[in-house]
Coordinates of C-alpha atoms in Angstrom, one line a residue:
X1 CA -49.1 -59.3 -25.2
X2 CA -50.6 -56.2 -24.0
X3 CA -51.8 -56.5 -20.0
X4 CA -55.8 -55.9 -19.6
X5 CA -56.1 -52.8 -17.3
X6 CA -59.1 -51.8 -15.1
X7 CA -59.4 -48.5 -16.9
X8 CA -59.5 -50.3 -20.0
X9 CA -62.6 -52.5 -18.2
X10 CA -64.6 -49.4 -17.6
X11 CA -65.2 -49.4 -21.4
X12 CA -67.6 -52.1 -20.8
X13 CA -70.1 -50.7 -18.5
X14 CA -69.8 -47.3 -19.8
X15 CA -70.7 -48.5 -23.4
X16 CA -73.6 -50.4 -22.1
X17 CA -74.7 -47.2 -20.3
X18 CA -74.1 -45.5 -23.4
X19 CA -76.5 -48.0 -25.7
X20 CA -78.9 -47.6 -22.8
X21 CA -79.6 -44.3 -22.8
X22 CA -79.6 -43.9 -26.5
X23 CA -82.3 -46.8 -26.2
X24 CA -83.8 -44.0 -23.8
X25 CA -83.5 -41.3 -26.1
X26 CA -85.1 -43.0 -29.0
X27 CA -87.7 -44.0 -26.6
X28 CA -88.6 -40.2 -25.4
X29 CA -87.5 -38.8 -28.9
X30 CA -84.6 -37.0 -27.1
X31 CA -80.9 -36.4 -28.2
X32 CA -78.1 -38.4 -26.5
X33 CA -76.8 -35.0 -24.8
X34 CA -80.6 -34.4 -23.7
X35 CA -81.2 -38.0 -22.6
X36 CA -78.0 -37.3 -20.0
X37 CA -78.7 -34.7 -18.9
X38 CA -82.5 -35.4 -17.9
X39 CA -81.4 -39.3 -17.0
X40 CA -77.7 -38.6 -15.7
X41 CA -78.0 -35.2 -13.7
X42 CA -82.1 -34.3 -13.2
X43 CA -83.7 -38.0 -12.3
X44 CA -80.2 -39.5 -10.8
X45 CA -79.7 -36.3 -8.5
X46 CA -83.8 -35.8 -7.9
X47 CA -83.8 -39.8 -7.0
X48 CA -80.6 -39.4 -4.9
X49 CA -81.8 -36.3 -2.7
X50 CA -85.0 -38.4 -2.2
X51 CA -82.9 -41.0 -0.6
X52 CA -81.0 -38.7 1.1
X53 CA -84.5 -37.3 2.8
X54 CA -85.9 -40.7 3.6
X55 CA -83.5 -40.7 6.8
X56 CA -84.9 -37.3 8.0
X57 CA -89.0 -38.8 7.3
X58 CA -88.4 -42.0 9.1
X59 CA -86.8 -39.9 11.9
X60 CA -89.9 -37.7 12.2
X61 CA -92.2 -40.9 12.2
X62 CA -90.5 -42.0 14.9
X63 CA -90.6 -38.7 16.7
X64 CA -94.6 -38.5 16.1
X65 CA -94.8 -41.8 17.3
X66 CA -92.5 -41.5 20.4
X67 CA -92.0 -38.3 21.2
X68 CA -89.0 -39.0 22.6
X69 CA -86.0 -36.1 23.0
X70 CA -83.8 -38.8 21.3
X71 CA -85.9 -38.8 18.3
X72 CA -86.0 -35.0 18.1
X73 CA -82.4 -34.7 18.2
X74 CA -82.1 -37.6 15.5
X75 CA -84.4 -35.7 13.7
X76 CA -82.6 -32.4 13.8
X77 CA -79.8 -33.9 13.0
X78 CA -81.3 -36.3 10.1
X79 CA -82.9 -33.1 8.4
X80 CA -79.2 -31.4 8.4
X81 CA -78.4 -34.0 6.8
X82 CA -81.3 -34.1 4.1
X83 CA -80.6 -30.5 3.6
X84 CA -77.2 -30.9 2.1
X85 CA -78.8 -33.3 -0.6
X86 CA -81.5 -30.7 -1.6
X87 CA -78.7 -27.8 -1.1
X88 CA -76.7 -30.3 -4.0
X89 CA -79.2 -30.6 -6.1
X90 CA -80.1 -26.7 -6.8
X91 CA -76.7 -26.0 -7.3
X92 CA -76.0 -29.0 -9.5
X93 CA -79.1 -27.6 -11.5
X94 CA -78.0 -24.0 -11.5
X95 CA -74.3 -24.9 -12.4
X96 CA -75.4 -27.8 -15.0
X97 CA -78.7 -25.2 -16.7
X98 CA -80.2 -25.0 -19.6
X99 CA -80.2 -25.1 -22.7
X100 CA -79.4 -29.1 -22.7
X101 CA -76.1 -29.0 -24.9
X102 CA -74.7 -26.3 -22.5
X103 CA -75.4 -28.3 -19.9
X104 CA -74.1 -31.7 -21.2
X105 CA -70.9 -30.5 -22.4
X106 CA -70.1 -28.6 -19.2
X107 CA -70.5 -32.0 -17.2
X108 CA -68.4 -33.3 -20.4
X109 CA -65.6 -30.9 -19.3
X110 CA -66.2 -31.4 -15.3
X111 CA -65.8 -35.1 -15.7
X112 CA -62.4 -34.5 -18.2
X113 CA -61.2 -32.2 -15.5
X114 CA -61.8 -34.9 -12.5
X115 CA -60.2 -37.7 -14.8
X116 CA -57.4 -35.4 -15.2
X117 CA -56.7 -35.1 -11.3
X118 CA -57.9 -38.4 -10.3
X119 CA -54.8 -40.1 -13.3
X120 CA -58.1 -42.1 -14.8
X121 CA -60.3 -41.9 -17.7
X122 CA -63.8 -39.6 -18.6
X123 CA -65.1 -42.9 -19.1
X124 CA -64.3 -44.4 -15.2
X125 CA -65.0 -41.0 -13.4
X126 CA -68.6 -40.9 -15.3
X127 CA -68.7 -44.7 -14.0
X128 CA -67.6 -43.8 -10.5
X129 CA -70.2 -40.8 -10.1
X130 CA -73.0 -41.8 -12.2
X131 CA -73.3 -45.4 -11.5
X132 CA -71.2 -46.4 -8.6
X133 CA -71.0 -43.3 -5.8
X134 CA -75.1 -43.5 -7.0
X135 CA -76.2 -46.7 -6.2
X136 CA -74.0 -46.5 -2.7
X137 CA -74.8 -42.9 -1.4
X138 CA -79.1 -44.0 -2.0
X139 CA -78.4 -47.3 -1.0
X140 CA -77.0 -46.7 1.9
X141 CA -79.4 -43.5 2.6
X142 CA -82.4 -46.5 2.2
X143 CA -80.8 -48.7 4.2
X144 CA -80.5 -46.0 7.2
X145 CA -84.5 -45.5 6.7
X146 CA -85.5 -48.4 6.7
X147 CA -83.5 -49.5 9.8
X148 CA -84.7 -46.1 11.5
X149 CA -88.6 -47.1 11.2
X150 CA -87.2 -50.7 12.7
X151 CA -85.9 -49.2 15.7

């Protein structure tokens, strides 16, 4: 009997991410590679350099509030921070441009390329980066905000 493997368990999610964004796609009356791209790389990395600024915006909330020289080094330090999410984004947009099928199939061959180094699958790096390394880099990005404005 053959053994079950974890890479062989990525097929799961990523075929449920699959049907979903088809589902999308109908929904918008956009192509599976167009649905990726806008879904995968223009609202995932827009709604993940949002997260990444919400640090910076509680920081200077506190700073207006307080105007304390710990805030404005927080701050400083906060909008550094916020700046290497926007400075991701425009060059995930200019390397990943237009037209949409350019764009999908060079993530296609960036992912293949990472699978290849990383001894995994396409399937499990496009889980990794698209759903897990997601949810954890603007979850934690939220948390920090939210706990900033508590402070």
């Amino acid at each position: 009997m053959k053994r079950c493997r974890l890479i062989d368990l990525a097929l799961l999610p990523f075929i449920f991410c699959v049907v979903i964004l088809r589902l999308l796609g109908k929904a918008f009356n956009l192509t599976y590679n167009q649905i990726s791209v806008v879904f995968n790389l223009w609202l995932q990395g827009a709604l993940l350099t949002l997260s990444g600024m919400a640090p910076a915006a509680a920081a200077v909330y506190k700073l207006c509030t307080s105007g304390s020289a710990l805030w404005l080094a927080a701050t400083v330090l906060l909008l550094a921070y916020a700046a290497v999410y926007i400075f991701g984004f425009i060059r995930m947009l200019r390397h990943y441009h237009l037209p949409f099928d350019d764009a999908f199939w060079l993530c296609v061959k960036d992912l293949e390329e990472l699978a290849k180094k990383w001894h995994t699958t396409y399937e499990m790096v496009n889980l990794i980066i698209f759903v897990l390394l997601f949810l954890v880099l603007s979850g934690a990005n939220i948390w920090l905000a939210y706990h900033i404005t508590q402070l």
